[in-house]
Amino acid sequence: MGRGWWWKVALLAVAVAAWRGWQGGGWDREASFKLAREWSEKLGIWAIPLYLSLHTISIALCLPSAIFFETAAPLLFGFFPSVLCVFSAKILAASLSFSIGRLVFRSSSSAMEWAKRNRYFHMISRGVERDGWKFVLLARFSPVPSYVINYTLAATEVRFLLDFLLPTSIGCLPMILQNTSIGSLAGAAVATASGSKKSQIWSYFFPVVGILSSVLISLRIKKYSTQVSVPENPPTKSNTDD
């Protein structure tokens, strides 16, 4: 095993340990942020490709780790690079999940039957039939996990480029801006508490702009959502007159 593999394994171990420590509340956040930076610097040019790979695979495997990856990215790469990294990972993961899902559902009748028994499938398939890419955009804004949407859409007849990828690219922006901004603000707060004054103003300014942007985009999409709705159950005709 080459030397480069040890850095990758070490970074993954640090990430898992940091996540468990954050959940338990029993660890030094300042030291952990500093450690994450050090490992990122040691990995050098491999840090971003490794991050993209781990984040993409975690989404494709339906692991609930997106919030961890997206809030940790600014601590490793800074605010603007982290937004680009998270966005790239989201698009790669969505494309990979969609491709895998479409291959499985079109080659296995049992998998397709299982999907049709899922309540999310009926909701999303009716929405896609009615509004196409517009509904996909709204689905990205919903609290339904992205990996559920990716695989469910793969079971429908939605087109990949215009109906899936384009609205996905737009719809994932609010959550990306929100999560990366939270991570960046956390890093800035730790830097302030430790007495570091480097880039203090910009460390707060851009994340706040990111949060405001995510709110504005969310409100815009929410306004549109009042015009597009999908009934939970298909309409039925009544046999009796009132």
mmCIF file of C-alpha atoms in Angstrom:
data_model
loop_
_atom_site.group_PDB
_atom_site.id
_atom_site.type_symbol
_atom_site.label_atom_id
_atom_site.label_comp_id
_atom_site.label_asym_id
_atom_site.label_seq_id
_atom_site.Cartn_x
_atom_site.Cartn_y
_atom_site.Cartn_z
ATOM 1 C CA MET A 1 0.000 0.000 0.000
ATOM 2 C CA GLY A 2 1.476 3.356 -1.055
ATOM 3 C CA ARG A 3 2.135 6.235 1.228
ATOM 4 C CA GLY A 4 -0.703 8.305 -0.210
ATOM 5 C CA TRP A 5 -3.277 5.789 1.024
ATOM 6 C CA TRP A 6 -2.290 6.392 4.642
ATOM 7 C CA TRP A 7 -3.220 10.066 4.357
ATOM 8 C CA LYS A 8 -6.638 9.154 2.954
ATOM 9 C CA VAL A 9 -7.355 6.603 5.658
ATOM 10 C CA ALA A 10 -6.182 9.022 8.323
ATOM 11 C CA LEU A 11 -8.442 11.794 7.052
ATOM 12 C CA LEU A 12 -11.440 9.467 7.036
ATOM 13 C CA ALA A 13 -10.666 8.378 10.606
ATOM 14 C CA VAL A 14 -10.401 11.995 11.723
ATOM 15 C CA ALA A 15 -13.725 12.799 10.048
ATOM 16 C CA VAL A 16 -15.512 9.918 11.787
ATOM 17 C CA ALA A 17 -13.986 10.777 15.153
ATOM 18 C CA ALA A 18 -14.907 14.436 14.761
ATOM 19 C CA TRP A 19 -18.503 13.564 13.933
ATOM 20 C CA ARG A 20 -18.850 11.306 16.972
ATOM 21 C CA GLY A 21 -17.254 13.919 19.183
ATOM 22 C CA TRP A 22 -19.591 16.629 17.933
ATOM 23 C CA GLN A 23 -22.596 14.420 18.630
ATOM 24 C CA GLY A 24 -21.411 13.673 22.149
ATOM 25 C CA GLY A 25 -20.391 17.265 22.905
ATOM 26 C CA GLY A 26 -17.247 16.135 24.702
ATOM 27 C CA TRP A 27 -14.413 17.394 22.558
ATOM 28 C CA ASP A 28 -12.338 20.509 21.978
ATOM 29 C CA ARG A 29 -13.815 22.178 18.874
ATOM 30 C CA GLU A 30 -10.898 24.575 18.424
ATOM 31 C CA ALA A 31 -8.377 21.728 18.447
ATOM 32 C CA SER A 32 -10.519 19.681 16.071
ATOM 33 C CA PHE A 33 -10.832 22.551 13.587
ATOM 34 C CA LYS A 34 -7.086 23.035 13.709
ATOM 35 C CA LEU A 35 -6.498 19.312 13.184
ATOM 36 C CA ALA A 36 -8.816 19.271 10.167
ATOM 37 C CA ARG A 37 -6.883 22.145 8.618
ATOM 38 C CA GLU A 38 -3.571 20.397 9.223
ATOM 39 C CA TRP A 39 -4.735 17.203 7.534
ATOM 40 C CA SER A 40 -6.084 19.199 4.606
ATOM 41 C CA GLU A 41 -2.712 20.877 4.169
ATOM 42 C CA LYS A 42 -0.886 17.535 4.396
ATOM 43 C CA LEU A 43 -3.101 16.033 1.708
ATOM 44 C CA GLY A 44 -2.320 18.987 -0.548
ATOM 45 C CA ILE A 45 -3.841 18.683 -4.019
ATOM 46 C CA TRP A 46 -5.492 15.380 -3.057
ATOM 47 C CA ALA A 47 -7.696 16.963 -0.380
ATOM 48 C CA ILE A 48 -10.409 18.214 -2.746
ATOM 49 C CA PRO A 49 -10.589 15.046 -4.917
ATOM 50 C CA LEU A 50 -10.788 12.932 -1.758
ATOM 51 C CA TYR A 51 -13.514 15.124 -0.323
ATOM 52 C CA LEU A 52 -15.507 14.985 -3.564
ATOM 53 C CA SER A 53 -15.185 11.202 -3.690
ATOM 54 C CA LEU A 54 -16.265 10.637 -0.087
ATOM 55 C CA HIS A 55 -19.193 13.061 -0.259
ATOM 56 C CA THR A 56 -20.384 11.699 -3.610
ATOM 57 C CA ILE A 57 -20.200 8.078 -2.490
ATOM 58 C CA SER A 58 -21.914 8.802 0.840
ATOM 59 C CA ILE A 59 -24.916 10.312 -0.968
ATOM 60 C CA ALA A 60 -25.033 7.499 -3.532
ATOM 61 C CA LEU A 61 -24.991 4.964 -0.666
ATOM 62 C CA CYS A 62 -27.865 6.823 1.067
ATOM 63 C CA LEU A 63 -25.782 7.678 4.141
ATOM 64 C CA PRO A 64 -27.187 10.545 6.274
ATOM 65 C CA SER A 65 -23.850 12.369 6.336
ATOM 66 C CA ALA A 66 -24.482 15.309 3.990
ATOM 67 C CA ILE A 67 -24.780 17.892 6.772
ATOM 68 C CA PHE A 68 -21.425 16.793 8.207
ATOM 69 C CA PHE A 69 -19.591 16.989 4.882
ATOM 70 C CA GLU A 70 -21.141 20.339 3.963
ATOM 71 C CA THR A 71 -20.491 22.088 7.279
ATOM 72 C CA ALA A 72 -16.960 20.664 7.475
ATOM 73 C CA ALA A 73 -15.983 21.806 3.961
ATOM 74 C CA PRO A 74 -15.398 25.507 4.879
ATOM 75 C CA LEU A 75 -13.087 24.434 7.700
ATOM 76 C CA LEU A 76 -10.962 22.546 5.187
ATOM 77 C CA PHE A 77 -11.035 24.740 2.086
ATOM 78 C CA GLY A 78 -12.542 28.129 2.992
ATOM 79 C CA PHE A 79 -16.004 29.454 2.139
ATOM 80 C CA PHE A 80 -15.994 29.949 -1.643
ATOM 81 C CA PRO A 81 -14.003 26.777 -2.515
ATOM 82 C CA SER A 82 -16.253 24.789 -0.184
ATOM 83 C CA VAL A 83 -19.392 25.987 -1.989
ATOM 84 C CA LEU A 84 -17.912 24.807 -5.299
ATOM 85 C CA CYS A 85 -16.797 21.487 -3.777
ATOM 86 C CA VAL A 86 -20.166 20.737 -2.211
ATOM 87 C CA PHE A 87 -22.019 21.765 -5.366
ATOM 88 C CA SER A 88 -19.817 19.500 -7.493
ATOM 89 C CA ALA A 89 -20.278 16.569 -5.107
ATOM 90 C CA LYS A 90 -24.059 17.048 -5.097
ATOM 91 C CA ILE A 91 -24.258 17.052 -8.888
ATOM 92 C CA LEU A 92 -21.929 14.061 -9.222
ATOM 93 C CA ALA A 93 -23.872 12.128 -6.576
ATOM 94 C CA ALA A 94 -27.223 12.955 -8.161
ATOM 95 C CA SER A 95 -25.982 11.832 -11.590
ATOM 96 C CA LEU A 96 -24.454 8.640 -10.190
ATOM 97 C CA SER A 97 -27.544 7.765 -8.139
ATOM 98 C CA PHE A 98 -29.853 8.451 -11.077
ATOM 99 C CA SER A 99 -27.778 6.276 -13.406
ATOM 100 C CA ILE A 100 -27.605 3.406 -10.920
ATOM 101 C CA GLY A 101 -31.313 3.678 -10.151
ATOM 102 C CA ARG A 102 -32.367 3.765 -13.780
ATOM 103 C CA LEU A 103 -30.185 0.744 -14.572
ATOM 104 C CA VAL A 104 -31.643 -1.247 -11.685
ATOM 105 C CA PHE A 105 -35.286 -0.299 -12.218
ATOM 106 C CA ARG A 106 -35.206 -0.929 -15.962
ATOM 107 C CA SER A 107 -33.466 -4.286 -15.647
ATOM 108 C CA SER A 108 -35.386 -5.651 -12.644
ATOM 109 C CA SER A 109 -39.169 -5.927 -12.569
ATOM 110 C CA SER A 110 -39.124 -6.785 -8.861
ATOM 111 C CA ALA A 111 -37.224 -3.578 -8.078
ATOM 112 C CA MET A 112 -39.771 -1.594 -10.064
ATOM 113 C CA GLU A 113 -42.644 -3.251 -8.220
ATOM 114 C CA TRP A 114 -40.977 -2.431 -4.909
ATOM 115 C CA ALA A 115 -40.613 1.222 -5.962
ATOM 116 C CA LYS A 116 -44.282 1.434 -6.893
ATOM 117 C CA ARG A 117 -45.216 0.348 -3.366
ATOM 118 C CA ASN A 118 -43.268 3.290 -1.932
ATOM 119 C CA ARG A 119 -45.346 6.350 -1.011
ATOM 120 C CA TYR A 120 -42.639 8.735 -2.234
ATOM 121 C CA PHE A 121 -42.765 7.121 -5.667
ATOM 122 C CA HIS A 122 -46.470 7.861 -6.131
ATOM 123 C CA MET A 123 -46.111 11.448 -4.932
ATOM 124 C CA ILE A 124 -43.070 12.208 -7.096
ATOM 125 C CA SER A 125 -44.246 10.313 -10.189
ATOM 126 C CA ARG A 126 -47.575 12.164 -10.225
ATOM 127 C CA GLY A 127 -45.772 15.451 -9.742
ATOM 128 C CA VAL A 128 -43.366 14.760 -12.592
ATOM 129 C CA GLU A 129 -46.207 13.730 -14.906
ATOM 130 C CA ARG A 130 -48.026 16.960 -14.125
ATOM 131 C CA ASP A 131 -45.266 19.574 -13.971
ATOM 132 C CA GLY A 132 -42.059 17.968 -15.264
ATOM 133 C CA TRP A 133 -38.864 19.815 -14.326
ATOM 134 C CA LYS A 134 -40.818 22.315 -12.227
ATOM 135 C CA PHE A 135 -41.831 19.613 -9.794
ATOM 136 C CA VAL A 136 -38.269 18.271 -9.647
ATOM 137 C CA LEU A 137 -37.164 21.758 -8.616
ATOM 138 C CA LEU A 138 -39.730 21.808 -5.814
ATOM 139 C CA ALA A 139 -38.741 18.292 -4.736
ATOM 140 C CA ARG A 140 -35.168 19.506 -4.240
ATOM 141 C CA PHE A 141 -36.496 22.202 -1.962
ATOM 142 C CA SER A 142 -38.518 19.725 0.128
ATOM 143 C CA PRO A 143 -37.295 18.042 3.362
ATOM 144 C CA VAL A 144 -37.172 14.670 1.555
ATOM 145 C CA PRO A 145 -33.525 13.429 1.559
ATOM 146 C CA SER A 146 -31.737 13.991 -1.741
ATOM 147 C CA TYR A 147 -30.827 10.333 -2.186
ATOM 148 C CA VAL A 148 -34.518 9.372 -1.922
ATOM 149 C CA ILE A 149 -35.362 11.886 -4.650
ATOM 150 C CA ASN A 150 -32.473 10.710 -6.847
ATOM 151 C CA TYR A 151 -33.464 7.064 -6.847
ATOM 152 C CA THR A 152 -37.204 7.692 -6.953
ATOM 153 C CA LEU A 153 -36.885 9.938 -10.007
ATOM 154 C CA ALA A 154 -34.806 7.229 -11.675
ATOM 155 C CA ALA A 155 -37.864 4.965 -11.513
ATOM 156 C CA THR A 156 -39.991 7.489 -13.419
ATOM 157 C CA GLU A 157 -39.844 8.492 -17.077
ATOM 158 C CA VAL A 158 -38.192 11.841 -16.299
ATOM 159 C CA ARG A 159 -35.518 12.989 -18.772
ATOM 160 C CA PHE A 160 -32.012 13.181 -17.349
ATOM 161 C CA LEU A 161 -30.637 16.489 -18.625
ATOM 162 C CA LEU A 162 -33.543 18.938 -18.751
ATOM 163 C CA ASP A 163 -35.960 17.432 -16.236
ATOM 164 C CA PHE A 164 -33.487 16.050 -13.687
ATOM 165 C CA LEU A 165 -30.013 17.585 -13.803
ATOM 166 C CA LEU A 166 -30.917 21.220 -14.515
ATOM 167 C CA PRO A 167 -33.530 21.655 -11.731
ATOM 168 C CA THR A 168 -31.301 19.658 -9.396
ATOM 169 C CA SER A 169 -28.441 22.120 -9.999
ATOM 170 C CA ILE A 170 -30.696 25.030 -9.084
ATOM 171 C CA GLY A 171 -32.688 23.412 -6.292
ATOM 172 C CA CYS A 172 -29.689 22.276 -4.242
ATOM 173 C CA LEU A 173 -28.193 25.774 -3.967
ATOM 174 C CA PRO A 174 -30.170 27.070 -0.934
ATOM 175 C CA MET A 175 -29.213 24.124 1.297
ATOM 176 C CA ILE A 176 -25.596 24.219 0.116
ATOM 177 C CA LEU A 177 -25.289 27.923 0.911
ATOM 178 C CA GLN A 178 -26.943 27.408 4.287
ATOM 179 C CA ASN A 179 -24.805 24.470 5.427
ATOM 180 C CA THR A 180 -21.481 25.847 4.197
ATOM 181 C CA SER A 181 -22.288 29.216 5.765
ATOM 182 C CA ILE A 182 -23.000 27.575 9.117
ATOM 183 C CA GLY A 183 -19.680 25.744 8.972
ATOM 184 C CA SER A 184 -17.809 28.897 7.995
ATOM 185 C CA LEU A 185 -19.424 30.908 10.788
ATOM 186 C CA ALA A 186 -18.530 28.189 13.285
ATOM 187 C CA GLY A 187 -14.905 28.353 12.163
ATOM 188 C CA ALA A 188 -14.884 32.140 12.392
ATOM 189 C CA ALA A 189 -16.380 32.021 15.886
ATOM 190 C CA VAL A 190 -13.700 29.585 17.039
ATOM 191 C CA ALA A 191 -10.982 31.770 15.494
ATOM 192 C CA THR A 192 -12.363 34.816 17.315
ATOM 193 C CA ALA A 193 -12.565 32.959 20.624
ATOM 194 C CA SER A 194 -8.955 31.849 20.248
ATOM 195 C CA GLY A 195 -7.794 35.415 19.628
ATOM 196 C CA SER A 196 -7.093 35.097 15.908
ATOM 197 C CA LYS A 197 -7.953 38.316 14.023
ATOM 198 C CA LYS A 198 -6.951 37.147 10.541
ATOM 199 C CA SER A 199 -9.715 37.794 7.979
ATOM 200 C CA GLN A 200 -12.209 38.193 10.812
ATOM 201 C CA ILE A 201 -14.552 40.589 8.967
ATOM 202 C CA TRP A 202 -14.653 38.580 5.731
ATOM 203 C CA SER A 203 -15.032 35.337 7.667
ATOM 204 C CA TYR A 204 -18.386 36.627 8.897
ATOM 205 C CA PHE A 205 -19.458 38.724 5.906
ATOM 206 C CA PHE A 206 -19.538 36.084 3.155
ATOM 207 C CA PRO A 207 -21.274 33.381 5.229
ATOM 208 C CA VAL A 208 -23.965 35.873 6.258
ATOM 209 C CA VAL A 209 -24.428 36.802 2.591
ATOM 210 C CA GLY A 210 -24.667 33.075 1.850
ATOM 211 C CA ILE A 211 -27.391 32.563 4.438
ATOM 212 C CA LEU A 212 -29.339 35.589 3.161
ATOM 213 C CA SER A 213 -29.014 34.306 -0.402
ATOM 214 C CA SER A 214 -30.320 30.893 0.610
ATOM 215 C CA VAL A 215 -33.301 32.530 2.323
ATOM 216 C CA LEU A 216 -34.095 34.660 -0.738
ATOM 217 C CA ILE A 217 -33.839 31.665 -3.077
ATOM 218 C CA SER A 218 -35.991 29.615 -0.713
ATOM 219 C CA LEU A 219 -38.686 32.286 -0.573
ATOM 220 C CA ARG A 220 -38.652 32.561 -4.348
ATOM 221 C CA ILE A 221 -39.117 28.836 -4.780
ATOM 222 C CA LYS A 222 -41.732 28.723 -2.030
ATOM 223 C CA LYS A 223 -43.725 31.418 -3.810
ATOM 224 C CA TYR A 224 -43.721 29.289 -6.905
ATOM 225 C CA SER A 225 -44.725 26.202 -4.904
ATOM 226 C CA THR A 226 -48.096 27.791 -4.144
ATOM 227 C CA GLN A 227 -48.864 27.507 -7.853
ATOM 228 C CA VAL A 228 -47.764 23.881 -8.182
ATOM 229 C CA SER A 229 -49.165 21.193 -5.910
ATOM 230 C CA VAL A 230 -49.738 17.493 -6.163
ATOM 231 C CA PRO A 231 -52.657 15.825 -4.368
ATOM 232 C CA GLU A 232 -51.680 13.062 -1.977
ATOM 233 C CA ASN A 233 -54.249 10.704 -3.496
ATOM 234 C CA PRO A 234 -55.425 10.582 -7.123
ATOM 235 C CA PRO A 235 -58.840 12.136 -7.668
ATOM 236 C CA THR A 236 -61.770 9.734 -7.732
ATOM 237 C CA LYS A 237 -65.202 10.152 -9.138
ATOM 238 C CA SER A 238 -68.112 9.937 -6.787
ATOM 239 C CA ASN A 239 -70.962 7.599 -7.600
ATOM 240 C CA THR A 240 -73.482 9.589 -5.620
ATOM 241 C CA ASP A 241 -74.656 13.110 -5.938
ATOM 242 C CA ASP A 242 -74.755 15.382 -2.892
#
